[in-house]
Amino acid sequence: MAEHKEETGSVGHIAPAKLYVAIWAILMALTLTTVLVSMVDIGPMNVVVALVIATIKGTLVVLFFMHLRYSPKLTMATVIAAMFWLFLLLSLTMTDYLTRAWSTSPGH
Amino acid sequence: MATAVQTVERENYLNSNYGIKSWLLTTDHKRIAVLYLISITAMFWLGGFFAMMIRLELLTPAGDLVSSDTYNKLFTMHGIIMVFFFLIPAVPAVIGNFVVPLMVGAKDMAFPRVNLLSWYLYMAGAITALTAMVTGGVDTGWTFYTPFSTTYSNTHVIGAAIGIFIAGFSSILTGLNFIVTIHRMRAPGLTWRRLPLFCWSNYAAAIIMVLGTPVIAITLLLVALERAFHIGIFDPRLGGDPILFQHLFWFYSHPAVYLMILPGMGVISEIVACFSRKRVFGYEFVALASIAIAVFGFLVWAHHMFVAGISVYAALVFSLLSYLVAIPSAVKVFNWTATMYKGSISYNTPMLYAFGFIGLFTVGGLTGIFLASLGIDVHVHDTYFVIAHFHYVMVGGGVMAYMAGLHFWWPKMTGKMYPEAWAKLSALLVFVGFNTTFFPQFILGYMGSPRRYHAYPPEFQVLNVLSTAGASILAVGYVLPMIYFLWSLRYGKDAGPNPWNATGLEWMTSSPPPTHNFDETPVVTWEAYDYEHQPQEEITVGH
């Protein structure tokens, strides 16, 4: 943990190889799940499942392979801010798309 | 570096070395600020030229000076240049670049080379966009609305979009530099609560730059891709949605309005405190209001789309959220006023511009509330009311603050004083000219005159003539500073380190500052704007 201060982002932390292998195995298992689920028709849930699995995989990569878990709080805050802003973009845009069909008269 | 060139003149960032290469390869934040100043001024005049062409066309009801196609290109190019190549970089890249490292007591920005890179990206973006304009122009409006931009326009949409895309990276890098500099480079003792409000507001603007700009960049790239390869993001025939473009565009472009105004608000905080000789009233609230504006600014974008066919329920949510932004904005305006209350006010030029800012920004902000309410927006949408509203915020707010800041820090940047009497005259001309130009447009819009037409019914002529006359006064108000600033470089009185007797670390070094900013790293033991308790001798130390 307490390595050179400037290098915390890249080589600051060296995790045991076992951990990397375990994460890799989880990622592979999740990929396999995505492929298998895509063969079953569960309607609109297909997209939801695929996106949830992809999000979990992305999170694992960022936390372990990109060392976010061992990074300073400021780096974490930066990543969380980026995710939060993406959430704002998606959720507020969806307020339009999810409710557009509710009104019977088009427009105003 | 430290070799004494002359015995009389102290070594500073301007005379430390000479030659075009020493400027084009500099990593000194102060020289980069000057590079930005020159390029941004050129863009301002170009955008201003297009504005004058628009106003001349609108002098008479008939479309007689230019054709409707040319007129479309004129207002598009005016918008693109003024928004992306002048207003967004103006205060942060010129004044912020120069002043923020000085204010935090640092030798330079956190990433000096990235800082230079951001200027080169700005230039590359500007040249790309200008090439698109010179080779035929763009007629979509600065907003690039689909499906016109993707399918029907026969102009150089891709070139202009790529220009803005490139300039966006300049903005992101500048924002990144501000964030890291303010986090990491503060002088010992300069805690967040002692940080000048100009740094706070640039920090808030940097958040928008870093988190918002990628969205507009990728959106414009999607427009270019859709135009070239028909990929079907925005075209309903291919499963896309044209309104999605507006969502993505305004997700950045509405916060971009706050990006233009926030650093300006920081300038006003510095000036109001200095020329009232008082600490900014409610410092913490003003500081946090900047962050609140940056965050709330991202929650309101669809108020641009009330008549575009979005869901009425979404429109209700966005209307309500839009009112929220009024709260931190009002906190600032009230606190500046409270700062002046019982202050020892002097009416120097920067303060005159600050007065102008407070009044005009308030008008612009309040008319924004009108536009955020669903009923009124349906009536005045796409009319001159909207034009007047956003010019009150962007020109009455943004440009006024830029001018205020330029006058305030000009002595620091150049070591020379500008002629005060001429400067006061120009501030007055700008204020009168601005209101004569844009106030009639509120009335025009309320009467139903639509924007973006080169001809209009004869009954609107009186107000349009008034507006064009005002624009001429405004132009004189902007030409004057250009002349006397240049004049002052040669004939201006020496400014000394602290002509305004201001607090703040930037005033504790010589003017113009040496390349390394401070001979010794300053240690801060006082609150920001400690005009009441700081002994005058301590404020004016330095050489």
XYZ file of C-alpha atoms in Angstrom:
651
model
C 0.000 0.000 0.000
C 2.478 2.609 1.138
C 4.522 2.744 -2.032
C 5.854 5.814 -3.816
C 3.218 8.505 -3.632
C 3.380 9.524 -7.297
C 2.913 6.016 -8.530
C -0.242 5.009 -6.710
C -2.181 4.898 -9.964
C -0.062 2.409 -11.882
C 2.423 0.286 -9.966
C 1.697 1.442 -6.432
C 0.075 -1.780 -5.368
C 0.999 -5.309 -6.269
C -1.743 -7.777 -5.393
C -1.086 -11.516 -5.075
C -1.240 -13.343 -8.378
C -3.903 -15.645 -6.936
C -6.295 -12.709 -6.693
C -5.787 -11.756 -10.341
C -6.414 -15.335 -11.423
C -9.581 -15.485 -9.311
C -10.909 -12.238 -10.814
C -10.062 -13.519 -14.286
C -11.983 -16.728 -13.562
C -15.018 -14.741 -12.374
C -14.881 -12.591 -15.521
C -14.758 -15.687 -17.700
C -17.675 -17.263 -15.817
C -19.713 -14.079 -16.250
C -18.905 -13.985 -19.959
C -20.109 -17.540 -20.268
C -23.305 -16.599 -18.399
C -23.922 -13.724 -20.837
C -23.552 -16.069 -23.788
C -25.824 -18.716 -22.267
C -28.521 -16.235 -21.205
C -28.588 -14.768 -24.711
C -29.788 -18.153 -25.954
C -32.866 -18.083 -23.696
C -35.695 -15.724 -24.646
C -36.761 -13.837 -21.528
C -38.182 -10.842 -23.404
C -36.979 -7.371 -22.422
C -35.106 -8.931 -19.485
C -32.422 -10.121 -21.947
C -31.028 -6.600 -22.195
C -31.316 -6.016 -18.463
C -29.432 -9.216 -17.594
C -26.718 -8.521 -20.171
C -26.212 -4.972 -18.878
C -26.148 -6.027 -15.227
C -23.512 -8.685 -15.918
C -21.474 -6.231 -17.991
C -21.631 -3.684 -15.165
C -20.400 -6.228 -12.622
C -17.531 -7.200 -14.927
C -16.591 -3.563 -15.537
C -16.623 -2.883 -11.819
C -14.315 -5.839 -11.129
C -11.861 -4.689 -13.798
C -11.795 -1.143 -12.452
C -11.501 -2.244 -8.801
C -8.801 -4.891 -9.162
C -7.071 -4.728 -12.535
C -7.037 -0.920 -12.511
C -6.203 -0.852 -8.766
C -9.047 1.484 -7.813
C -9.542 -0.533 -4.630
C -6.047 0.429 -3.451
C -6.157 4.022 -4.730
C -6.432 7.208 -2.677
C -9.896 8.478 -1.794
C -9.598 11.340 -4.273
C -9.199 8.894 -7.161
C -12.237 6.959 -5.933
C -14.252 10.161 -5.663
C -13.299 11.003 -9.254
C -14.482 7.632 -10.548
C -17.667 7.767 -8.481
C -18.372 11.282 -9.779
C -18.022 10.080 -13.366
C -20.413 7.185 -12.710
C -22.845 9.479 -10.918
C -22.897 11.876 -13.858
C -23.536 9.010 -16.250
C -26.388 7.983 -13.967
C -27.800 11.529 -14.159
C -27.585 11.511 -17.949
C -29.330 8.142 -18.274
C -31.959 8.475 -15.557
C -33.110 11.990 -16.412
C -33.212 11.152 -20.118
C -35.330 8.131 -19.244
C -37.874 10.390 -17.488
C -38.738 11.433 -21.032
C -38.623 8.068 -22.788
C -40.448 6.100 -20.087
C -43.333 8.560 -19.768
C -43.715 9.835 -23.339
C -46.429 7.304 -24.107
C -48.443 8.169 -20.991
C -50.049 11.273 -22.380
C -52.757 10.606 -24.931
C -52.404 13.913 -26.768
C -49.058 14.409 -28.508
C -46.895 17.262 -27.298
C -48.668 19.793 -25.188
C 16.625 32.139 -16.090
C 17.991 33.970 -13.115
C 20.601 35.881 -15.104
C 20.014 39.573 -14.673
C 19.492 40.973 -18.171
C 19.308 44.545 -17.029
C 20.001 46.083 -13.719
C 17.039 48.451 -13.798
C 14.189 46.147 -14.801
C 13.379 43.171 -12.634
C 13.262 39.862 -14.435
C 9.692 38.866 -15.206
C 7.823 36.372 -17.341
C 7.698 38.795 -20.281
C 11.381 39.686 -20.447
C 12.891 36.401 -19.236
C 13.486 35.354 -22.821
C 12.462 36.525 -26.253
C 11.569 35.215 -29.681
C 8.576 33.464 -31.184
C 9.852 30.035 -30.127
C 10.038 31.065 -26.484
C 6.297 31.770 -26.696
C 5.117 28.858 -28.817
C 7.007 26.297 -26.705
C 6.444 27.936 -23.325
C 5.059 26.001 -20.400
C 4.651 29.107 -18.249
C 0.969 29.449 -17.318
C 1.245 33.225 -17.648
C 2.543 33.100 -21.208
C -0.076 30.493 -22.123
C -2.707 32.863 -20.730
C -1.367 35.582 -23.014
C -1.470 33.202 -26.002
C -5.093 32.489 -25.128
C -5.787 36.201 -24.716
C -4.569 36.945 -28.229
C -6.392 34.039 -29.897
C -9.614 34.554 -27.972
C -9.626 38.271 -28.770
C -9.304 37.430 -32.471
C -12.271 35.065 -32.194
C -14.264 37.701 -30.308
C -13.815 40.202 -33.135
C -14.723 37.614 -35.754
C -17.863 36.620 -33.827
C -18.590 40.318 -33.317
C -18.269 40.943 -37.054
C -20.924 38.287 -37.724
C -23.132 39.877 -35.048
C -22.842 43.269 -36.748
C -23.803 41.700 -40.093
C -26.883 40.194 -38.430
C -27.852 43.517 -36.877
C -27.330 45.385 -40.160
C -29.562 42.914 -41.995
C -32.257 43.429 -39.358
C -32.157 47.220 -39.717
C -34.937 46.975 -42.317
C -37.897 44.565 -42.411
C -37.054 43.277 -45.897
C -34.303 40.700 -46.306
C -32.193 43.004 -48.432
C -28.583 42.910 -47.248
C -27.954 39.165 -47.360
C -29.939 36.190 -48.632
C -31.766 33.957 -46.168
C -29.143 31.231 -46.678
C -26.305 33.601 -45.897
C -28.202 34.884 -42.883
C -28.537 31.317 -41.566
C -24.791 30.912 -41.897
C -24.118 34.255 -40.222
C -26.041 33.477 -37.032
C -24.657 29.943 -36.948
C -21.062 31.114 -37.193
C -21.702 33.919 -34.696
C -23.028 31.335 -32.239
C -20.338 28.707 -32.763
C -17.483 31.193 -32.478
C -18.869 33.097 -29.517
C -19.932 30.037 -27.507
C -17.218 27.480 -28.162
C -14.240 29.651 -29.045
C -14.804 32.745 -26.943
C -17.185 32.448 -23.977
C -16.274 28.959 -22.751
C -12.500 29.517 -22.682
C -12.528 33.301 -22.002
C -12.412 33.628 -18.229
C -10.880 30.237 -17.293
C -8.254 30.007 -20.034
C -7.123 33.639 -19.998
C -7.713 35.004 -16.514
C -7.881 31.645 -14.720
C -4.697 30.409 -16.351
C -2.868 33.542 -15.343
C -4.266 34.063 -11.886
C -5.152 30.669 -10.336
C -1.550 29.416 -9.847
C -0.639 32.838 -8.423
C -3.679 32.799 -6.142
C -2.801 29.411 -4.691
C 0.838 30.389 -4.305
C 2.157 27.863 -6.843
C 4.970 28.183 -9.357
C 2.788 26.944 -12.210
C -0.185 24.736 -13.030
C 0.017 21.092 -11.965
C 0.633 19.981 -15.578
C 2.374 22.814 -17.450
C 2.867 20.842 -20.688
C -0.748 19.699 -20.722
C -1.632 23.361 -20.306
C 0.287 24.230 -23.476
C -1.283 21.240 -25.239
C -4.711 22.587 -24.396
C -3.876 25.852 -26.191
C -2.707 23.940 -29.256
C -5.895 21.869 -29.215
C -7.913 25.077 -28.961
C -6.066 26.461 -31.997
C -6.493 23.210 -33.950
C -10.219 23.196 -33.167
C -10.584 26.869 -34.076
C -8.710 26.444 -37.357
C -10.798 23.375 -38.268
C -14.054 25.186 -37.531
C -12.876 28.313 -39.360
C -11.903 26.215 -42.381
C -15.452 24.848 -42.466
C -16.725 28.409 -42.337
C -14.407 29.793 -44.992
C -15.064 26.945 -47.425
C -18.834 27.415 -47.391
C -20.099 27.809 -43.844
C -22.623 26.000 -41.680
C -26.324 26.829 -41.431
C -27.655 24.571 -38.672
C -27.488 27.092 -35.846
C -24.866 26.582 -33.146
C -27.106 23.844 -31.704
C -26.728 21.428 -34.665
C -30.276 20.099 -34.196
C -31.071 16.818 -35.898
C -32.541 15.788 -38.326
C -31.583 19.004 -40.149
C -27.890 18.663 -39.306
C -27.698 14.931 -40.023
C -29.898 14.646 -43.090
C -30.961 17.877 -44.769
C -28.306 20.552 -44.392
C -26.003 20.914 -47.402
C -23.318 22.813 -45.533
C -20.051 21.922 -43.776
C -21.568 20.372 -40.668
C -18.888 17.701 -40.230
C -15.996 20.180 -40.349
C -17.569 22.492 -37.786
C -18.521 19.562 -35.539
C -14.975 18.173 -35.617
C -13.597 21.635 -34.820
C -15.773 21.799 -31.713
C -14.872 18.180 -30.864
C -11.164 19.059 -30.862
C -11.684 22.276 -28.903
C -13.623 20.203 -26.367
C -10.452 18.347 -25.449
C -8.739 21.663 -24.838
C -11.520 22.442 -22.391
C -11.233 19.045 -20.650
C -7.464 19.435 -20.197
C -7.840 22.953 -18.818
C -10.455 21.698 -16.373
C -8.270 18.797 -15.313
C -5.372 21.160 -14.717
C -7.507 23.421 -12.533
C -8.820 20.525 -10.440
C -5.387 19.029 -9.802
C -3.748 22.428 -9.247
C -6.343 23.485 -6.694
C -6.182 20.123 -4.905
C -2.441 19.641 -4.908
C -0.588 22.921 -5.332
C -2.012 25.165 -2.639
C 0.562 27.025 -0.555
C 1.064 25.979 3.074
C -1.795 27.329 5.193
C -4.073 27.977 2.221
C -6.924 25.738 3.324
C -10.109 25.256 1.312
C -11.832 27.758 3.584
C -9.168 30.356 2.849
C -9.205 29.783 -0.883
C -10.164 32.847 -2.962
C -13.652 32.534 -4.443
C -12.224 32.868 -7.943
C -10.486 29.518 -7.367
C -13.698 27.984 -6.016
C -15.674 29.086 -9.032
C -13.011 27.893 -11.464
C -12.989 24.587 -9.620
C -16.764 24.324 -10.094
C -16.401 25.232 -13.770
C -13.666 22.606 -14.097
C -16.082 19.946 -12.846
C -18.422 20.844 -15.708
C -15.553 20.864 -18.198
C -14.302 17.432 -17.188
C -17.663 15.703 -16.726
C -19.782 17.430 -19.349
C -17.540 18.088 -22.338
C -17.039 14.408 -23.299
C -20.805 14.154 -23.836
C -20.995 17.036 -26.335
C -17.834 15.824 -28.046
C -19.195 12.331 -28.608
C -22.642 13.682 -29.546
C -21.213 15.863 -32.294
C -19.123 12.923 -33.448
C -22.348 10.894 -33.661
C -23.870 13.653 -35.814
C -20.847 13.493 -38.107
C -21.017 9.674 -38.250
C -24.762 9.681 -38.868
C -24.288 12.224 -41.661
C -21.490 10.254 -43.272
C -22.563 6.647 -42.677
C -26.296 6.800 -41.739
C -25.781 4.782 -38.566
C -29.300 5.460 -37.242
C -28.810 7.054 -33.850
C -31.007 10.063 -34.573
C -32.889 9.087 -37.753
C -36.323 7.570 -36.925
C -36.356 5.681 -40.241
C -33.356 3.729 -38.962
C -34.726 3.311 -35.446
C -33.192 6.445 -33.977
C -34.757 9.443 -32.252
C -34.011 13.050 -33.266
C -34.942 14.270 -29.783
C -32.199 12.071 -28.310
C -29.774 14.513 -29.910
C -31.329 17.361 -27.960
C -31.057 15.400 -24.714
C -27.377 14.668 -25.299
C -26.607 18.135 -26.655
C -28.213 20.020 -23.790
C -26.810 17.661 -21.151
C -23.560 19.488 -21.813
C -24.709 22.732 -23.366
C -26.924 23.817 -20.541
C -24.202 23.296 -17.902
C -21.930 25.042 -20.425
C -23.913 28.207 -19.733
C -22.873 27.880 -16.100
C -19.382 27.064 -17.286
C -19.374 30.490 -18.953
C -20.819 32.315 -15.971
C -19.207 30.564 -12.960
C -15.623 31.776 -13.453
C -17.138 35.199 -14.129
C -18.944 35.041 -10.788
C -15.566 34.351 -9.201
C -14.166 37.492 -10.817
C -17.085 39.505 -9.443
C -16.544 38.136 -5.909
C -12.888 39.239 -5.988
C -13.744 42.696 -7.314
C -16.731 43.388 -5.068
C -14.659 42.499 -1.984
C -11.672 44.589 -3.089
C -13.575 47.730 -4.052
C -15.864 47.540 -1.014
C -12.897 46.892 1.305
C -14.831 44.084 2.970
C -14.723 40.340 3.295
C -17.268 38.676 0.988
C -20.472 38.302 2.988
C -21.211 34.633 3.666
C -17.955 33.397 2.097
C -18.805 29.706 2.646
C -22.213 30.084 1.033
C -20.798 31.855 -2.007
C -18.143 29.143 -2.355
C -20.592 26.271 -2.030
C -23.119 28.037 -4.279
C -20.566 27.630 -7.086
C -20.472 23.887 -6.562
C -24.268 23.784 -6.240
C -24.686 25.641 -9.534
C -22.287 23.216 -11.235
C -24.221 20.189 -9.945
C -27.786 21.530 -10.318
C -26.824 22.763 -13.774
C -26.779 19.142 -14.913
C -30.368 18.507 -13.792
C -32.226 21.056 -15.892
C -31.321 20.569 -19.539
C -34.700 19.547 -20.935
C -36.147 23.013 -20.290
C -34.743 23.717 -23.765
C -37.051 21.038 -25.136
C -40.501 21.811 -23.731
C -42.022 22.231 -27.199
C -39.841 19.624 -28.914
C -42.227 16.739 -28.203
C -40.813 15.369 -24.961
C -43.090 13.792 -22.380
C -45.146 16.349 -20.461
C -44.269 14.535 -17.235
C -40.553 14.856 -17.930
C -41.161 18.519 -18.771
C -42.788 19.012 -15.350
C -39.783 17.460 -13.589
C -37.286 19.574 -15.531
C -39.307 22.739 -15.006
C -39.282 22.173 -11.262
C -35.575 21.324 -11.208
C -34.803 24.454 -13.255
C -36.178 26.643 -10.488
C -33.598 25.046 -8.164
C -30.690 26.770 -9.926
C -32.177 30.116 -8.989
C -31.366 29.440 -5.333
C -27.544 29.329 -5.445
C -27.539 32.067 -8.091
C -29.612 34.285 -5.834
C -27.346 33.453 -2.882
C -24.475 34.944 -4.864
C -26.317 38.077 -5.940
C -27.653 38.773 -2.454
C -24.255 38.129 -0.870
C -22.454 40.495 -3.253
C -25.016 43.138 -2.394
C -24.596 42.433 1.306
C -20.816 42.695 0.879
C -21.230 46.194 -0.489
C -23.551 47.182 2.340
C -21.687 49.659 4.562
C -18.543 48.962 2.576
C -16.104 51.665 1.586
C -16.932 51.552 -2.120
C -14.708 53.022 -4.816
C -15.924 53.306 -8.374
C -12.968 52.077 -10.374
C -13.545 50.487 -13.768
C -13.549 46.847 -12.587
C -16.210 47.755 -10.033
C -18.309 49.526 -12.689
C -18.245 46.353 -14.770
C -19.116 44.359 -11.638
C -22.142 46.594 -11.028
C -23.140 46.001 -14.645
C -22.702 42.259 -14.186
C -24.867 42.070 -11.075
C -27.743 44.004 -12.651
C -27.651 42.366 -16.059
C -27.095 38.846 -14.733
C -30.096 39.299 -12.448
C -32.288 40.312 -15.389
C -30.937 37.401 -17.426
C -31.436 34.971 -14.567
C -34.956 36.084 -13.744
C -36.082 35.897 -17.366
C -34.630 32.397 -17.271
C -37.188 31.613 -14.590
C -39.918 32.829 -16.968
C -38.608 30.457 -19.605
C -38.413 27.553 -17.168
C -42.154 27.787 -16.527
C -43.995 25.599 -18.967
C -46.842 27.943 -19.873
C -44.735 31.013 -20.651
C -42.142 28.944 -22.495
C -44.735 27.717 -24.986
C -45.583 31.350 -25.780
C -42.056 32.759 -26.102
C -40.115 29.696 -27.241
C -37.867 30.397 -30.253
C -38.638 34.113 -30.133
C -36.401 37.103 -29.498
C -37.330 36.814 -25.822
C -35.017 33.797 -25.636
C -32.300 35.661 -27.549
C -32.532 38.589 -25.133
C -32.535 36.263 -22.106
C -29.390 34.364 -22.963
C -27.536 37.461 -24.159
C -28.263 39.055 -20.789
C -26.642 36.034 -19.136
C -23.804 35.425 -21.585
C -22.893 38.978 -22.644
C -24.373 40.958 -19.767
C -22.970 38.362 -17.362
C -20.122 36.492 -19.026
C -18.520 39.226 -21.133
C -19.019 41.896 -18.455
C -17.205 39.672 -15.960
C -14.434 38.984 -18.475
C -13.994 42.726 -19.044
C -14.113 43.348 -15.292
C -11.437 40.721 -14.707
C -9.274 41.945 -17.563
C -9.273 45.478 -16.113
C -8.711 44.186 -12.575
C -5.726 41.963 -13.405
C -4.334 43.917 -16.385
C -1.882 45.742 -14.067
C -0.741 42.352 -12.753
C -0.448 40.834 -16.229
C 1.436 43.702 -17.839
C 2.745 45.823 -14.975
C 0.995 48.825 -16.538
C -2.119 50.797 -15.625
C -4.769 51.459 -18.246
C -6.178 55.022 -18.542
C -8.940 55.081 -15.930
C -11.090 57.816 -17.501
C -11.270 56.098 -20.892
C -11.939 52.789 -19.200
C -14.852 54.236 -17.227
C -16.255 55.691 -20.429
C -16.018 52.321 -22.137
C -17.709 50.563 -19.210
C -20.547 53.063 -19.473
C -20.791 52.631 -23.252
C -20.885 48.851 -22.891
C -23.674 49.060 -20.313
C -25.791 51.526 -22.287
C -25.075 49.857 -25.621
C -25.848 46.422 -24.265
C -29.221 47.398 -22.832
C -30.186 49.344 -25.954
C -29.340 46.287 -28.031
C -31.026 43.591 -26.042
C -33.847 45.096 -23.997
C -35.952 45.789 -27.124
C -35.531 42.104 -27.990
C -37.464 41.109 -24.864
C -40.391 43.167 -26.166
C -39.964 41.878 -29.711
C -40.034 38.318 -28.448
C -43.002 38.878 -26.223
C -44.840 40.313 -29.237
C -44.040 37.101 -31.081
C -41.094 37.958 -33.338
C -39.409 34.598 -34.058
C -35.638 34.176 -33.985
C -33.502 33.085 -36.958
C -35.351 34.939 -39.765
C -33.676 37.546 -41.950
C -36.953 39.383 -42.639
C -39.745 40.491 -40.312
C -43.115 42.352 -40.399
C -42.765 46.172 -40.665
C -44.387 46.811 -37.260
C -41.276 45.374 -35.587
C -38.907 47.837 -37.264
C -38.649 50.507 -34.557
C -37.467 48.023 -31.944
C -35.056 46.427 -34.409
C -33.550 49.803 -35.350
C -33.123 50.539 -31.661
C -31.379 47.198 -31.221
C -29.007 47.792 -34.139
C -28.212 51.295 -32.863
C -27.413 49.799 -29.465
C -25.115 47.254 -31.084
C -23.097 50.087 -32.630
C -22.681 51.714 -29.213
C -21.694 48.340 -27.774
C -19.118 47.898 -30.535
C -17.523 51.263 -29.664
C -17.504 50.170 -26.012
C -15.515 47.064 -26.977
C -13.145 48.793 -29.434
C -12.049 51.377 -26.851
C -10.490 48.867 -24.381
C -8.708 47.175 -27.284
C -7.074 50.531 -28.115
C -6.237 51.694 -24.606
C -4.987 48.320 -23.428
C -2.522 48.282 -26.325
C -1.702 51.936 -25.640
C -1.048 51.184 -21.977
C 1.587 48.572 -22.844
C 3.829 51.417 -24.020
C 2.548 54.542 -22.324
C 0.705 53.271 -19.254
C 1.877 54.220 -15.765
C 3.778 51.572 -13.838
C 1.294 49.618 -11.760
C 3.457 48.415 -8.910
C 2.776 45.061 -7.283
C -0.607 45.946 -5.799
C -2.352 48.966 -7.350
C -5.740 48.112 -5.834
C -4.361 47.401 -2.373
C -6.024 44.033 -2.669
C -5.546 40.906 -0.599
C -4.728 37.643 -2.325
C -1.368 36.059 -3.046
C -1.278 37.245 -6.665
C -0.819 40.812 -5.407
C 2.161 39.886 -3.230
C 4.524 39.348 -6.097
C 5.826 41.905 -8.563
C 3.901 43.021 -11.667
C 4.424 41.461 -14.126
C 5.286 38.421 -12.000
C 8.613 36.637 -12.384
C 8.578 33.340 -14.317
C 8.594 31.335 -11.097
C 5.851 33.582 -9.606
C 7.220 33.871 -6.060
C 10.766 34.233 -4.752
C 9.772 32.191 -1.735
C 6.766 29.927 -1.305
C 4.225 32.051 0.550
C 2.747 30.837 3.819
C -0.874 31.838 4.379
C -1.960 32.676 7.906
C -5.021 34.792 7.162
C -8.554 34.368 5.836
C -9.448 35.304 2.277
C -10.514 38.950 1.764
C -9.303 39.979 5.181
C -9.726 43.636 4.281
C -10.938 44.603 7.738
C -8.245 43.024 9.895
C -5.222 42.655 7.671
C -2.824 45.558 8.385
C -2.229 47.504 5.178
C 1.565 47.080 5.406
C 1.135 43.350 5.317
C -1.088 43.500 2.262
C 1.311 45.617 0.285
C 4.549 43.786 1.040
C 6.477 42.333 -1.852
C 8.296 44.132 -4.587
